Amino acid sequence: MTGFRVREHRVEVPVDRDDPQRFGTLEVFAREVVDPARDGEDLPLLLFLQGGPGGMGPRPMPGGGWWATALRTHRVVLLDQRGTGRSSRVDGADVAAFDD
């Protein structure tokens, strides 16, 4: 594999899953990375969650390592967790709105 194809996704999600109207929604950003030779295939997804707190998802880099191994058989999803990277910001005012 000499490269990869990257697609960007933005997903609106409720802040409070149990009561979606309570605090509205925020946007979560993710990148989908796939080997171009396998782009048309229905490959399983592999979600990569970075350690935290406060870091955005890693950016794909050409070459070996875990990328080359994972992209042989999967589409890799790199998630910017809420409040990080290109996902919606969460600040003190947002958190203060919660009752509990």
mmCIF file of C-alpha atoms in Angstrom:
data_model
loop_
_atom_site.group_PDB
_atom_site.id
_atom_site.type_symbol
_atom_site.label_atom_id
_atom_site.label_comp_id
_atom_site.label_asym_id
_atom_site.label_seq_id
_atom_site.Cartn_x
_atom_site.Cartn_y
_atom_site.Cartn_z
ATOM 1 C CA MET A 1 0.000 0.000 0.000
ATOM 2 C CA THR A 2 1.425 3.368 -0.999
ATOM 3 C CA GLY A 3 -1.262 5.678 0.380
ATOM 4 C CA PHE A 4 -4.779 5.891 1.668
ATOM 5 C CA ARG A 5 -8.094 7.623 1.033
ATOM 6 C CA VAL A 6 -9.571 9.856 3.731
ATOM 7 C CA ARG A 7 -13.220 10.869 4.120
ATOM 8 C CA GLU A 8 -14.393 13.430 6.653
ATOM 9 C CA HIS A 9 -17.621 12.920 8.596
ATOM 10 C CA ARG A 10 -19.548 15.286 10.857
ATOM 11 C CA VAL A 11 -22.278 13.755 13.013
ATOM 12 C CA GLU A 12 -24.819 15.660 15.132
ATOM 13 C CA VAL A 13 -25.343 13.882 18.463
ATOM 14 C CA PRO A 14 -27.435 14.794 21.521
ATOM 15 C CA VAL A 15 -25.570 16.063 24.576
ATOM 16 C CA ASP A 16 -27.920 14.028 26.791
ATOM 17 C CA ARG A 17 -28.776 10.738 25.111
ATOM 18 C CA ASP A 18 -31.567 9.975 27.614
ATOM 19 C CA ASP A 19 -33.262 13.341 26.978
ATOM 20 C CA PRO A 20 -32.103 14.655 23.561
ATOM 21 C CA GLN A 21 -34.134 17.895 23.862
ATOM 22 C CA ARG A 22 -32.623 18.838 27.235
ATOM 23 C CA PHE A 23 -29.306 20.352 26.065
ATOM 24 C CA GLY A 24 -29.529 20.161 22.289
ATOM 25 C CA THR A 25 -26.818 18.660 20.126
ATOM 26 C CA LEU A 26 -23.148 18.965 19.359
ATOM 27 C CA GLU A 27 -21.097 17.972 16.342
ATOM 28 C CA VAL A 28 -18.562 15.151 16.462
ATOM 29 C CA PHE A 29 -15.919 14.989 13.737
ATOM 30 C CA ALA A 30 -14.321 11.785 12.439
ATOM 31 C CA ARG A 31 -12.018 10.741 9.626
ATOM 32 C CA GLU A 32 -12.489 7.439 7.800
ATOM 33 C CA VAL A 33 -9.250 6.064 6.370
ATOM 34 C CA VAL A 34 -9.140 3.240 3.805
ATOM 35 C CA ASP A 35 -6.643 1.640 1.435
ATOM 36 C CA PRO A 36 -7.557 3.049 -2.027
ATOM 37 C CA ALA A 37 -7.276 -0.436 -3.541
ATOM 38 C CA ARG A 38 -10.036 -1.643 -1.169
ATOM 39 C CA ASP A 39 -12.201 1.494 -1.140
ATOM 40 C CA GLY A 40 -15.116 -0.160 -2.973
ATOM 41 C CA GLU A 41 -15.226 -3.096 -0.571
ATOM 42 C CA ASP A 42 -17.553 -3.445 2.418
ATOM 43 C CA LEU A 43 -14.775 -3.612 5.017
ATOM 44 C CA PRO A 44 -15.414 -3.704 8.771
ATOM 45 C CA LEU A 45 -14.765 -0.522 10.744
ATOM 46 C CA LEU A 46 -11.997 -0.237 13.313
ATOM 47 C CA LEU A 47 -12.576 2.702 15.694
ATOM 48 C CA PHE A 48 -9.398 4.220 17.092
ATOM 49 C CA LEU A 49 -9.912 6.092 20.382
ATOM 50 C CA GLN A 50 -6.864 8.063 21.469
ATOM 51 C CA GLY A 51 -5.905 8.522 25.072
ATOM 52 C CA GLY A 52 -6.907 11.739 26.707
ATOM 53 C CA PRO A 53 -8.004 14.012 27.880
ATOM 54 C CA GLY A 54 -8.082 16.791 25.352
ATOM 55 C CA GLY A 55 -6.353 15.330 22.336
ATOM 56 C CA MET A 56 -7.685 15.113 18.813
ATOM 57 C CA GLY A 57 -7.574 11.890 16.801
ATOM 58 C CA PRO A 58 -4.205 11.104 15.198
ATOM 59 C CA ARG A 59 -3.657 12.222 11.635
ATOM 60 C CA PRO A 60 -2.930 9.494 9.094
ATOM 61 C CA MET A 61 0.696 9.251 8.014
ATOM 62 C CA PRO A 62 1.907 7.174 5.067
ATOM 63 C CA GLY A 63 4.289 4.347 5.772
ATOM 64 C CA GLY A 64 4.316 1.225 7.881
ATOM 65 C CA GLY A 65 3.345 0.728 11.470
ATOM 66 C CA TRP A 66 -0.121 -0.078 12.691
ATOM 67 C CA TRP A 67 -1.732 1.827 9.772
ATOM 68 C CA ALA A 68 -0.440 -0.604 7.174
ATOM 69 C CA THR A 69 -1.584 -3.596 9.207
ATOM 70 C CA ALA A 70 -5.055 -2.217 10.021
ATOM 71 C CA LEU A 71 -5.800 -0.973 6.499
ATOM 72 C CA ARG A 72 -5.217 -4.419 4.999
ATOM 73 C CA THR A 73 -8.534 -5.595 6.433
ATOM 74 C CA HIS A 74 -10.448 -2.578 7.840
ATOM 75 C CA ARG A 75 -11.593 0.991 7.386
ATOM 76 C CA VAL A 76 -10.096 2.952 10.282
ATOM 77 C CA VAL A 77 -12.234 5.634 11.966
ATOM 78 C CA LEU A 78 -10.329 8.374 13.813
ATOM 79 C CA LEU A 79 -12.655 10.223 16.170
ATOM 80 C CA ASP A 80 -12.126 13.726 17.554
ATOM 81 C CA GLN A 81 -13.926 13.234 20.852
ATOM 82 C CA ARG A 82 -16.335 15.976 21.930
ATOM 83 C CA GLY A 83 -14.559 19.207 22.716
ATOM 84 C CA THR A 84 -11.350 18.191 20.923
ATOM 85 C CA GLY A 85 -9.910 18.679 17.448
ATOM 86 C CA ARG A 86 -12.692 19.596 15.018
ATOM 87 C CA SER A 87 -15.569 18.364 17.211
ATOM 88 C CA SER A 88 -17.852 20.873 18.977
ATOM 89 C CA ARG A 89 -16.316 22.708 21.876
ATOM 90 C CA VAL A 90 -17.498 21.998 25.420
ATOM 91 C CA ASP A 91 -16.661 24.668 27.993
ATOM 92 C CA GLY A 92 -17.501 25.593 31.595
ATOM 93 C CA ALA A 93 -20.739 27.336 30.607
ATOM 94 C CA ASP A 94 -21.920 24.148 28.884
ATOM 95 C CA VAL A 95 -21.106 22.020 31.913
ATOM 96 C CA ALA A 96 -22.727 24.534 34.328
ATOM 97 C CA ALA A 97 -26.044 24.026 32.505
ATOM 98 C CA PHE A 98 -26.274 20.483 33.889
ATOM 99 C CA ASP A 99 -28.363 20.084 37.055
ATOM 100 C CA ASP A 100 -26.490 17.014 38.276
#
